[in-house]
CSV table of C-alpha atoms and ligand atoms in Angstrom, one decimal:
chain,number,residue,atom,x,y,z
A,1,UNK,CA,103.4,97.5,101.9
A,2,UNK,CA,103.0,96.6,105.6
A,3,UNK,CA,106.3,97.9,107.4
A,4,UNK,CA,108.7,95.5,109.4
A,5,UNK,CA,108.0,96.2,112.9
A,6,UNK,CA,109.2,93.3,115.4
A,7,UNK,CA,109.9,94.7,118.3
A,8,UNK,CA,107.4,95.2,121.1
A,9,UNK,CA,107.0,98.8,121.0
A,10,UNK,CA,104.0,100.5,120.8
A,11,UNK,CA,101.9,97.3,123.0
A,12,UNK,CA,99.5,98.1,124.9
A,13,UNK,CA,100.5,98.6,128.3
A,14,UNK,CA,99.0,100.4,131.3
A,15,UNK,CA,100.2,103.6,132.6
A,16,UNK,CA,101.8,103.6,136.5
A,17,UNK,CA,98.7,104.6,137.9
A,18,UNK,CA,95.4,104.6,136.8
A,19,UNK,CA,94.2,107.7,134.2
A,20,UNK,CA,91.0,109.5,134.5
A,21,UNK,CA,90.3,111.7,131.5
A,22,UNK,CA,87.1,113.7,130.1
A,23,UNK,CA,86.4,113.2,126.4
A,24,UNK,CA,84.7,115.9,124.0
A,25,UNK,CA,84.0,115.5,120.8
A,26,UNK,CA,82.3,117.9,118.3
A,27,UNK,CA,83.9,117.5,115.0
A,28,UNK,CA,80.4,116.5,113.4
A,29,UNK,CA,76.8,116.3,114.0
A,30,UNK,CA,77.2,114.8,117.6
A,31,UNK,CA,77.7,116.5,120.7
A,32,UNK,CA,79.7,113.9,123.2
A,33,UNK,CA,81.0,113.7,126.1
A,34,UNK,CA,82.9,110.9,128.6
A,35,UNK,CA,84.4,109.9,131.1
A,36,UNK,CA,87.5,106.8,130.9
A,37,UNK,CA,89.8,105.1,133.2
A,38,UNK,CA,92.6,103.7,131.7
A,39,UNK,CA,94.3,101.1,134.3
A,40,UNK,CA,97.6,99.9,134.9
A,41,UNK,CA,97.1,96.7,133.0
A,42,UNK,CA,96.3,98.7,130.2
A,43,UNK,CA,92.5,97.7,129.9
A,44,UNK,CA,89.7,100.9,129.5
A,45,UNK,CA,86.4,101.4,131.9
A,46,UNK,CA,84.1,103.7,130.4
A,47,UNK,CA,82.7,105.6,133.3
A,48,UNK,CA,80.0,107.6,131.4
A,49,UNK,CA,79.5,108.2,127.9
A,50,UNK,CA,76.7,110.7,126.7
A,51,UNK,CA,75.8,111.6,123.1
A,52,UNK,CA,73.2,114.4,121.7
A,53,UNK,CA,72.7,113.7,118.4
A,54,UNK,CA,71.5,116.7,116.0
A,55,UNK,CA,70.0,114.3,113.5
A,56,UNK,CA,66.6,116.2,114.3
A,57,UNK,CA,68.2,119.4,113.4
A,58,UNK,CA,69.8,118.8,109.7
A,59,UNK,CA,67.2,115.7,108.8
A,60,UNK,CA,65.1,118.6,106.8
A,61,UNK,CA,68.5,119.3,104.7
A,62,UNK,CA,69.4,116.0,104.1
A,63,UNK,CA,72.9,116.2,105.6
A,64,UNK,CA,74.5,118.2,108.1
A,65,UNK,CA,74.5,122.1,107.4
A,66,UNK,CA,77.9,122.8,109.3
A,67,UNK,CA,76.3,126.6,111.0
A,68,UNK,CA,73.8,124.6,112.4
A,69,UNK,CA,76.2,122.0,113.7
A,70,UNK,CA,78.3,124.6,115.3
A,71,UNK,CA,75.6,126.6,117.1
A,72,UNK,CA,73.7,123.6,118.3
A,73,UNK,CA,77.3,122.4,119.7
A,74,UNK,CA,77.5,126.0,121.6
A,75,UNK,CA,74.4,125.4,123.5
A,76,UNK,CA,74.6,121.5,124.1
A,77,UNK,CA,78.4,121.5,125.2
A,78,UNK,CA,77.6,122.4,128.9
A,79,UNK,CA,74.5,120.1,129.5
A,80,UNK,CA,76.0,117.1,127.3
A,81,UNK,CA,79.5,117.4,129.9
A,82,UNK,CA,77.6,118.0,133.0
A,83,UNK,CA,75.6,114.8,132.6
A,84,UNK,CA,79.2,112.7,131.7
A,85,UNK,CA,80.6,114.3,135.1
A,86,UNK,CA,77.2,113.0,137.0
A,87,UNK,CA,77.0,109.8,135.2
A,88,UNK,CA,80.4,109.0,136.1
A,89,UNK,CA,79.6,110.3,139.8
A,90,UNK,CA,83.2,112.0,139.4
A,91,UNK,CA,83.9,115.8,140.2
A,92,UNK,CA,86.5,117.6,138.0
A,93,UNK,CA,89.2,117.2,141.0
A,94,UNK,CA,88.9,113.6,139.8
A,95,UNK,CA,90.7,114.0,136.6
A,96,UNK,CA,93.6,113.4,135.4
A,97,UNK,CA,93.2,114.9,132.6
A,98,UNK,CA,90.8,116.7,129.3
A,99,UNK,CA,90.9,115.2,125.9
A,100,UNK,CA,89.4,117.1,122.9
A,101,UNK,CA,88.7,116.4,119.3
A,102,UNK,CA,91.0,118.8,117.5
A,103,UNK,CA,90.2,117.6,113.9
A,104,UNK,CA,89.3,117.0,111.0
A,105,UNK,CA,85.8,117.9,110.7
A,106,UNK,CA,84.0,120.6,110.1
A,107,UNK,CA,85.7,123.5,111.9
A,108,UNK,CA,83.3,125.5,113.6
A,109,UNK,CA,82.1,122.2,115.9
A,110,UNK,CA,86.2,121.5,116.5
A,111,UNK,CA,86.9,124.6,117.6
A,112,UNK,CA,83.2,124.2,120.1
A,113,UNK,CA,84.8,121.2,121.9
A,114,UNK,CA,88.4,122.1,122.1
A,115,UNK,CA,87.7,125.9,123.3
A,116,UNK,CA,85.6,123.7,126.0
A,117,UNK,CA,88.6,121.7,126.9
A,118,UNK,CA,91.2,124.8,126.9
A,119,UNK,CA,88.8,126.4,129.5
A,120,UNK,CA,88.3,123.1,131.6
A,121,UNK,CA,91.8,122.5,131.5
A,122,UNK,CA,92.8,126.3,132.9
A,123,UNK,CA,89.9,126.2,135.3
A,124,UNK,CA,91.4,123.1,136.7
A,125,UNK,CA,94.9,123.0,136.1
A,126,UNK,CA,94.9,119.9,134.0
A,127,UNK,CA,97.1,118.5,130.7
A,128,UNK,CA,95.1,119.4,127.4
A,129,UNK,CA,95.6,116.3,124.8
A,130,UNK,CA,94.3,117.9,121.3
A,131,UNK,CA,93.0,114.1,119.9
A,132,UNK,CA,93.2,113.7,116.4
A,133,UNK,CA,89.6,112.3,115.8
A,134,UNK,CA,90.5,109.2,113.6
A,135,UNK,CA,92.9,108.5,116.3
A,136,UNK,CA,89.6,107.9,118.6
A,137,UNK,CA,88.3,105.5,116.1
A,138,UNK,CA,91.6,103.7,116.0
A,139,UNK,CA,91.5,102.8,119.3
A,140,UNK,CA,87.7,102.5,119.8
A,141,UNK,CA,87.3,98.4,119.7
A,142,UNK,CA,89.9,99.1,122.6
A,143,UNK,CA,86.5,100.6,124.9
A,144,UNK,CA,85.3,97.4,126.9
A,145,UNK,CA,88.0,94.5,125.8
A,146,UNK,CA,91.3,94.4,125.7
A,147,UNK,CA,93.3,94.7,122.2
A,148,UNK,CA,97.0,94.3,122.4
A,149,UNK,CA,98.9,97.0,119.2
A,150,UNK,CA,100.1,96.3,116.7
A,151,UNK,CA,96.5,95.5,114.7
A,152,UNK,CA,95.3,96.0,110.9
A,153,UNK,CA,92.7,98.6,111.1
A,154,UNK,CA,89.7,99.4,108.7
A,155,UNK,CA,88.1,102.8,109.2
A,156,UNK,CA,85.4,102.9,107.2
A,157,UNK,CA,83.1,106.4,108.4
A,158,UNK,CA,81.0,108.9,106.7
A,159,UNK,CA,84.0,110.8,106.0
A,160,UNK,CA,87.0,108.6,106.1
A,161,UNK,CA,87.8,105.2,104.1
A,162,UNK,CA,91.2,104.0,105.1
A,163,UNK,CA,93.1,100.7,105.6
A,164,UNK,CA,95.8,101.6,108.4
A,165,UNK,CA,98.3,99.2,110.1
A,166,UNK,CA,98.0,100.8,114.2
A,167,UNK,CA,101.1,99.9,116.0
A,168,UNK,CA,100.3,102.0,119.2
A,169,UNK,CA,99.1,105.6,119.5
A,170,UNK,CA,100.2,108.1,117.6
A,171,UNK,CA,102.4,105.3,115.9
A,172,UNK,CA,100.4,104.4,112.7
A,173,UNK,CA,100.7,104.4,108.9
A,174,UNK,CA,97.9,104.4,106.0
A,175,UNK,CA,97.6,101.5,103.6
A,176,UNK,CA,95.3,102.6,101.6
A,177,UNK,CA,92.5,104.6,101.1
A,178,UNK,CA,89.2,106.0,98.9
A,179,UNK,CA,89.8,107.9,95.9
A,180,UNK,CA,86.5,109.7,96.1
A,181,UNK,CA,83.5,109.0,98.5
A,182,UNK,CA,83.8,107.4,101.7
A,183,UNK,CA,81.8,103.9,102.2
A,184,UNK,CA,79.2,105.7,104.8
A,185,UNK,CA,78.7,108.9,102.4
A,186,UNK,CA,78.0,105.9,99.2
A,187,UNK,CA,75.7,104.5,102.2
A,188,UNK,CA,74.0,107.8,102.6
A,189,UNK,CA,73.5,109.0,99.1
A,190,UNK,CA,72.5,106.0,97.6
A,191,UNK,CA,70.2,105.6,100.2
A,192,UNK,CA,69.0,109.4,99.9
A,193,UNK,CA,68.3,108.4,96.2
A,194,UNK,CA,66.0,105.3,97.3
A,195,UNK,CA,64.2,107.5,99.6
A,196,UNK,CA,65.6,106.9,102.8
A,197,UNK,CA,65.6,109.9,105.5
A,198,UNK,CA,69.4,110.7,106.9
A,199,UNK,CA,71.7,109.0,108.1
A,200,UNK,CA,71.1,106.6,104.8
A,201,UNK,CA,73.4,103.7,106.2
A,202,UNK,CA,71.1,102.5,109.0
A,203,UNK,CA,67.9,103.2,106.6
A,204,UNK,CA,69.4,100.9,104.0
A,205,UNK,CA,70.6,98.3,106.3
A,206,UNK,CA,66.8,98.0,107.4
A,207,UNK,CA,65.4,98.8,103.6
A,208,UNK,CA,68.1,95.6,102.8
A,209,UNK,CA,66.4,93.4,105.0
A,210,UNK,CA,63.8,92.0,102.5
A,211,UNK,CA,65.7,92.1,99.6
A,212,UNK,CA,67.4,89.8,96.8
A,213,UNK,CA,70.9,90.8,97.0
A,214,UNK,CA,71.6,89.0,93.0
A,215,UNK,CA,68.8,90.8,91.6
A,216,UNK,CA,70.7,93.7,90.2
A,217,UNK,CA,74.7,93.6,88.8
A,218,UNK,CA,76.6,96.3,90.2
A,219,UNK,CA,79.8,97.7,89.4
A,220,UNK,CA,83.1,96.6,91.2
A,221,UNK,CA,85.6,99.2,91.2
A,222,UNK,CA,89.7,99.7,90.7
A,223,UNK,CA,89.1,95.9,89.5
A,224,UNK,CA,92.7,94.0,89.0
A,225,UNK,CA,94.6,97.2,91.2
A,226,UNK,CA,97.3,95.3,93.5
A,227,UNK,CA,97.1,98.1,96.0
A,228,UNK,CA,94.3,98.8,99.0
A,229,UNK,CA,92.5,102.0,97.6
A,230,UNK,CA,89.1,102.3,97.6
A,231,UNK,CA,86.2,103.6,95.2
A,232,UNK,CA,82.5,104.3,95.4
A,233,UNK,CA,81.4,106.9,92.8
A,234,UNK,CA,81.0,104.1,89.9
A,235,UNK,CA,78.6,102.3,92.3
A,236,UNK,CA,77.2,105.3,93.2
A,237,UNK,CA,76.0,106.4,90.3
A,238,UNK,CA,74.7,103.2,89.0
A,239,UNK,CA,73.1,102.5,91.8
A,240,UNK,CA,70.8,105.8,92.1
A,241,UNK,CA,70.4,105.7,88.1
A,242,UNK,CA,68.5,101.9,88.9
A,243,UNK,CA,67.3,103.9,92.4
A,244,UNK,CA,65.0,106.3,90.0
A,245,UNK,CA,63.8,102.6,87.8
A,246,UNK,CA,62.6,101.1,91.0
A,247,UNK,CA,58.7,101.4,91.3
A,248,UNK,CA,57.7,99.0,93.9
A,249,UNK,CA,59.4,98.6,97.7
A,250,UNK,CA,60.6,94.9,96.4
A,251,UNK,CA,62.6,96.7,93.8
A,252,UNK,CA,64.1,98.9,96.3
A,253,UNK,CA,64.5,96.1,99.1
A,254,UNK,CA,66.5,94.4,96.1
A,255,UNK,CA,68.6,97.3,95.4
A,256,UNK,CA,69.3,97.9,98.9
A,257,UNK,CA,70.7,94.7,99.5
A,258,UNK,CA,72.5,94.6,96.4
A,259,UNK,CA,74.6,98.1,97.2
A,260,UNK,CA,74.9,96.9,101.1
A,261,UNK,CA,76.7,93.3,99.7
A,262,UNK,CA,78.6,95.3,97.1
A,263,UNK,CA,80.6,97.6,99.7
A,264,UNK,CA,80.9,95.1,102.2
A,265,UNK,CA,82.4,92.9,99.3
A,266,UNK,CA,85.2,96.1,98.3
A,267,UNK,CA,86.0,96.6,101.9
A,268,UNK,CA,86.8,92.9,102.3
A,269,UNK,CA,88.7,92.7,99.0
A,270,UNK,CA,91.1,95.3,99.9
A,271,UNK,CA,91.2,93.9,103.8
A,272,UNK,CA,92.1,90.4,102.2
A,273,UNK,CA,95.2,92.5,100.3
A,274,UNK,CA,96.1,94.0,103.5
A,275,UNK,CA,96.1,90.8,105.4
A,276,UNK,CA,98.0,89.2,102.8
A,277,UNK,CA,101.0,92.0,102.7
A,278,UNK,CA,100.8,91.5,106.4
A,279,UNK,CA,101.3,88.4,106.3
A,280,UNK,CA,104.3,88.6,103.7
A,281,UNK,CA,106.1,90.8,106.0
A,282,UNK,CA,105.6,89.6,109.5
A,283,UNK,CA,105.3,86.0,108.1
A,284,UNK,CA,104.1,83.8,111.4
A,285,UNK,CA,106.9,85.2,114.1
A,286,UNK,CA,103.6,87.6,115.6
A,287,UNK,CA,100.9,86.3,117.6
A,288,UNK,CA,97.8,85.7,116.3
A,289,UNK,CA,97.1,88.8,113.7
A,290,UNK,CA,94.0,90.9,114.5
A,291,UNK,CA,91.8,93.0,111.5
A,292,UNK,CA,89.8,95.7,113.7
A,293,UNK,CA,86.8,97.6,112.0
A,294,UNK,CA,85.5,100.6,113.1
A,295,UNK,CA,83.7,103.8,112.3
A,296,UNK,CA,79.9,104.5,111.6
A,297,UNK,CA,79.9,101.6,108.9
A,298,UNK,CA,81.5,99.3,111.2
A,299,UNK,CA,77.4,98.9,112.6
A,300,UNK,CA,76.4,97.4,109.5
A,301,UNK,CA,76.2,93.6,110.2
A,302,UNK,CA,76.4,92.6,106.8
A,303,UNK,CA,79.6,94.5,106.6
A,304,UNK,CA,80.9,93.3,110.0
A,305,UNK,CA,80.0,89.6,108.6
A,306,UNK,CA,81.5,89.2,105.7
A,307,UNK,CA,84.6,91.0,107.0
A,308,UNK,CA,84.8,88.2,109.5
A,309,UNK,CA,84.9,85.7,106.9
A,310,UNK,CA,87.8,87.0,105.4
A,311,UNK,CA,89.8,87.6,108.3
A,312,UNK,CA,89.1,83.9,109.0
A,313,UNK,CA,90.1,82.6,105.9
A,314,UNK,CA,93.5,85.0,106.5
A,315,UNK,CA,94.4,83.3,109.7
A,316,UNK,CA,93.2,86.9,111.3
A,317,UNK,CA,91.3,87.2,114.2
A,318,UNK,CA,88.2,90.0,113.8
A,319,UNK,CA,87.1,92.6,116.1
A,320,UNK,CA,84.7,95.3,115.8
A,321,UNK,CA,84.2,98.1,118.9
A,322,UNK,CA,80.6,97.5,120.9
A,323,UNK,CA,77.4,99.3,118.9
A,324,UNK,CA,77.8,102.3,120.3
A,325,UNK,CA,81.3,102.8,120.0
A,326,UNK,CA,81.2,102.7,116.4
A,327,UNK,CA,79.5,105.7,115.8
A,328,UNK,CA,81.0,109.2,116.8
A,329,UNK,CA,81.1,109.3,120.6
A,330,UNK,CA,83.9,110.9,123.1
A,331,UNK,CA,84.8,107.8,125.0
A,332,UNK,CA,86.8,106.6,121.6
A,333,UNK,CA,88.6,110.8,122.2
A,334,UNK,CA,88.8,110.2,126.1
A,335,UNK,CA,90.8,106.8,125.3
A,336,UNK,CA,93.0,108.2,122.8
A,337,UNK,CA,93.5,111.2,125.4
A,338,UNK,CA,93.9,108.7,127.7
A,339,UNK,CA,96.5,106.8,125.8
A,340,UNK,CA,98.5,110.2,124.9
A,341,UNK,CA,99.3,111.0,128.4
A,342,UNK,CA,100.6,108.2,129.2
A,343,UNK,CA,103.2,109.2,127.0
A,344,UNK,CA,103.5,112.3,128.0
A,345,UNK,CA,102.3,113.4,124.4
A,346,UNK,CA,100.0,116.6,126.1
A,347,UNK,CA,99.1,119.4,123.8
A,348,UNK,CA,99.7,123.3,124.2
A,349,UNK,CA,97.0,125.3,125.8
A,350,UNK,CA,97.2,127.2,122.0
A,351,UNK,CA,96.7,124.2,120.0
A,352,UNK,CA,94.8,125.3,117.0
A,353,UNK,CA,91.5,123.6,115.4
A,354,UNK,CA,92.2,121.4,111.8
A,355,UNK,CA,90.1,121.2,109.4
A,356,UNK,CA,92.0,118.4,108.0
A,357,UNK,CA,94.7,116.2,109.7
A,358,UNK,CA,95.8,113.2,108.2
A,359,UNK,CA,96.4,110.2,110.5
A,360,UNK,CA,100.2,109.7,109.3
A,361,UNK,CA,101.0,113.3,108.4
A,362,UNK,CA,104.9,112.4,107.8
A,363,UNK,CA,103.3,110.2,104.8
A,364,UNK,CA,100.8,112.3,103.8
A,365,UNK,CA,102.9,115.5,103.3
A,366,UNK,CA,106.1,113.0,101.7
A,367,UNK,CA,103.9,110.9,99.1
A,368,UNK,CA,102.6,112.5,95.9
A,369,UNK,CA,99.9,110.0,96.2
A,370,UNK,CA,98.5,112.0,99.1
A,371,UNK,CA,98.8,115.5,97.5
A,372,UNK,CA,95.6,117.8,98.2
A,373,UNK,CA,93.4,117.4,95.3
A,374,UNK,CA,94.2,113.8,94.1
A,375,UNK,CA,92.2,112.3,97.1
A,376,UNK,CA,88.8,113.0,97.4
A,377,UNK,CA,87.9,116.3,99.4
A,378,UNK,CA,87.7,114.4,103.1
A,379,UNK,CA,90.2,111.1,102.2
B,1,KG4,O1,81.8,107.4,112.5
B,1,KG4,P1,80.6,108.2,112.1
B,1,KG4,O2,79.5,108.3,113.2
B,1,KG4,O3,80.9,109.6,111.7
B,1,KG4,C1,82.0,110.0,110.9
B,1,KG4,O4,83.1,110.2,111.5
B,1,KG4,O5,81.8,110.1,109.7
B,1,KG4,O6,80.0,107.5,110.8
B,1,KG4,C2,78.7,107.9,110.3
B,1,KG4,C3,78.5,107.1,109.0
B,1,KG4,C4,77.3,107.6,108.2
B,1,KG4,O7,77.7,107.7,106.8
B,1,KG4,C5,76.3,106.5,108.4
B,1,KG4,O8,75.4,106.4,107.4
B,1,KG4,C6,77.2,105.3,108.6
B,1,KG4,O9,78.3,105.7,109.3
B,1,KG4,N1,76.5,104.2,109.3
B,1,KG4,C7,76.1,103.1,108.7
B,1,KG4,C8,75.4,102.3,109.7
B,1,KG4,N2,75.4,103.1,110.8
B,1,KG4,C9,76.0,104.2,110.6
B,1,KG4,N3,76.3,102.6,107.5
B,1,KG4,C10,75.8,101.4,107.2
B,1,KG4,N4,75.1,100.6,108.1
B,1,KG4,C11,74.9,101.0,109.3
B,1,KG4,N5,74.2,100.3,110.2
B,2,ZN,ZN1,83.8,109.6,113.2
């Protein structure tokens, strides 16, 4: 249920003077780094924004292979930050502050990026803000227009799958969310069993292009469930069993397009419940309601399409972070960082690396529901 939150807390406002903050992130298979102003009118500039991706290095394994992740980070980190400070034509007497993904991911690329920040931070005398990284995603459609809190958020990533209602930073609570695979890792491996190189969700999205998307019947999941969970293993599986039937490209076209339309139909079944319980609580007294997608899946146009639909038929309006915000990048962490200080919320210098970190931990530690082991492993 969508809590009761009237006041104007939590809105997006600006700070007293404008923020300056360096962004790293490093909690995957990208090594980023940025460069934001956050202004007194609350509205973001990215200054730079660079990203080297390591698809190149884990494409032969099919996925990433977390010691080569945390290695190639080591020896990227320095270049990938110098070119964000040049970019943004800044020196680190510019700052205001460092901002540093500090989970979850996999924890040898965290602990790359944050040790980066602790010693940038030192050097220069600056506020370390540990970011939590679904925290950056949160407030990525916030990068290049302005979104006022409180919005209905859909996170949908290659390692997250969560409905979240975001009232302001630091201030948000989970909805709902998968009970197994995220929608990019269904992406991925369905795509990895049509033949499609890595990452699967762009391959498929191209692969989908040319195909009949009512040619094959697919299973829906957690069918006649009032709540805003998600599922993708049943659809998983049946869709790589047909994957290893297919014998001509038209077949897999078909397929392709199939699977895209069937998660971009779950996602917007469980955003139309969400929207609804919004809508129950708050009733009309809010402005305008906003659903925001983003994460790596928030690229897929079909996805972004029919989720558009839905928030129109909701009353909602729909936003969805630039291209290149939706996939992991360090302006999203930069923001965030950007966002935290404002508050004041700065981290100690000792702020230790999570593996996992839950979004609303209070909920998460408080709601059998969220125990370890009946989620899936990265939910
Ligand atoms: O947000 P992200 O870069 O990393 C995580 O935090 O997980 O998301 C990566 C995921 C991958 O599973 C990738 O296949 C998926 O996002 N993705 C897409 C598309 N672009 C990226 N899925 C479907 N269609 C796309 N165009
Ligand atoms: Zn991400």
């Amino acid at each position: 249920m969508v809590a009761d939150y009237s006041s104007e807390a939590g809105r997006a406002t600006g700070p007293a003077h404008p923020l300056t903050v360096l962004g790293l992130e490093t909690s995957c298979d990208e090594t980023a780094a940025a460069v934001v102003r956050l202004s007194t009118d609350g509205g973001a500039t990215v200054l730079s924004s660079v990203v080297y991706s390591q698809i190149d290095e884990h494409a032969a394994f099919g996925g990433v292979v977390p010691e080569i992740a945390a290695r190639s980070h080591v020896e990227m980190i320095d270049g990938v930050v110098r070119r964000a400070m040049d970019e943004a034509g800044l020196d680190f007497a510019a700052l205001d502050g460092v901002a540093a993904t500090a989970g979850p991911g996999l924890v040898g690329g965290v602990m790359v990026g944050l040790s980066y920040g602790k010693a940038v931070a030192l050097a220069r005398g600056l506020p370390l803000v540990a970011v939590n990284h679904l925290e950056g995603h949160a407030v990525s459609a916030r990068l290049g227009q302005k979104v006022a809190y409180p919005f209905l958020l859909l996170l949908v990533s290659g390692g997250h799958c969560q409905l979240l209602e975001v009232r302001g930073i630091g201030d948000m609570s989970r909805l709902g969310s998968t009970i197994d695979d995220a929608a990019g890792e269904a992406f991925d491996k369905i795509a990895k069993a049509l033949g499609q190189g890595y990452p699967g969700g762009p391959a498929l999205e191209r692969l989908a292009e040319g195909g009949d998307d009512t040619r094959f019947a697919l299973p829906r999941a957690l069918l006649g469930r009032k709540d805003c969970d998600f599922s993708f293993s049943g659809l998983k599986t049946a869709a790589s069993r047909l994957a290893q039937a297919c014998e001509t490209e038209q077949d897999r076209a078909d397929l392709a397009a199939g699977v895209q339309k069937a998660i971009a139909r779950q996602l917007s079944e469980r955003a139309h419940r969400a929207m609804q319980d919004w809508r129950e609580v708050r009733g009309t007294v809010a402005a305008r309601p906003l659903l925001v997608v983003a994460g790596g899946v928030a690229a897929n146009r079909t996805v972004r399409a029919v989720l558009e639909a839905t928030a129109a038929k909701n009353g909602f309006d729909f936003l969805a972070p630039p291209m290149a915000y939706c996939t992991d990048n360090a302006a999203m962490i930069a923001l965030a960082g950007a966002e935290r200080l404002q508050l004041g919320l700065v981290s100690d210098i000792d702020v230790a690396a999570r593996p996992r970190w839950p979004l609303d931990e209070d909920k998460a530690l408080s709601d059998p529901m969220h125990k370890p082991g009946r989620k899936g492993a990265k939910a």
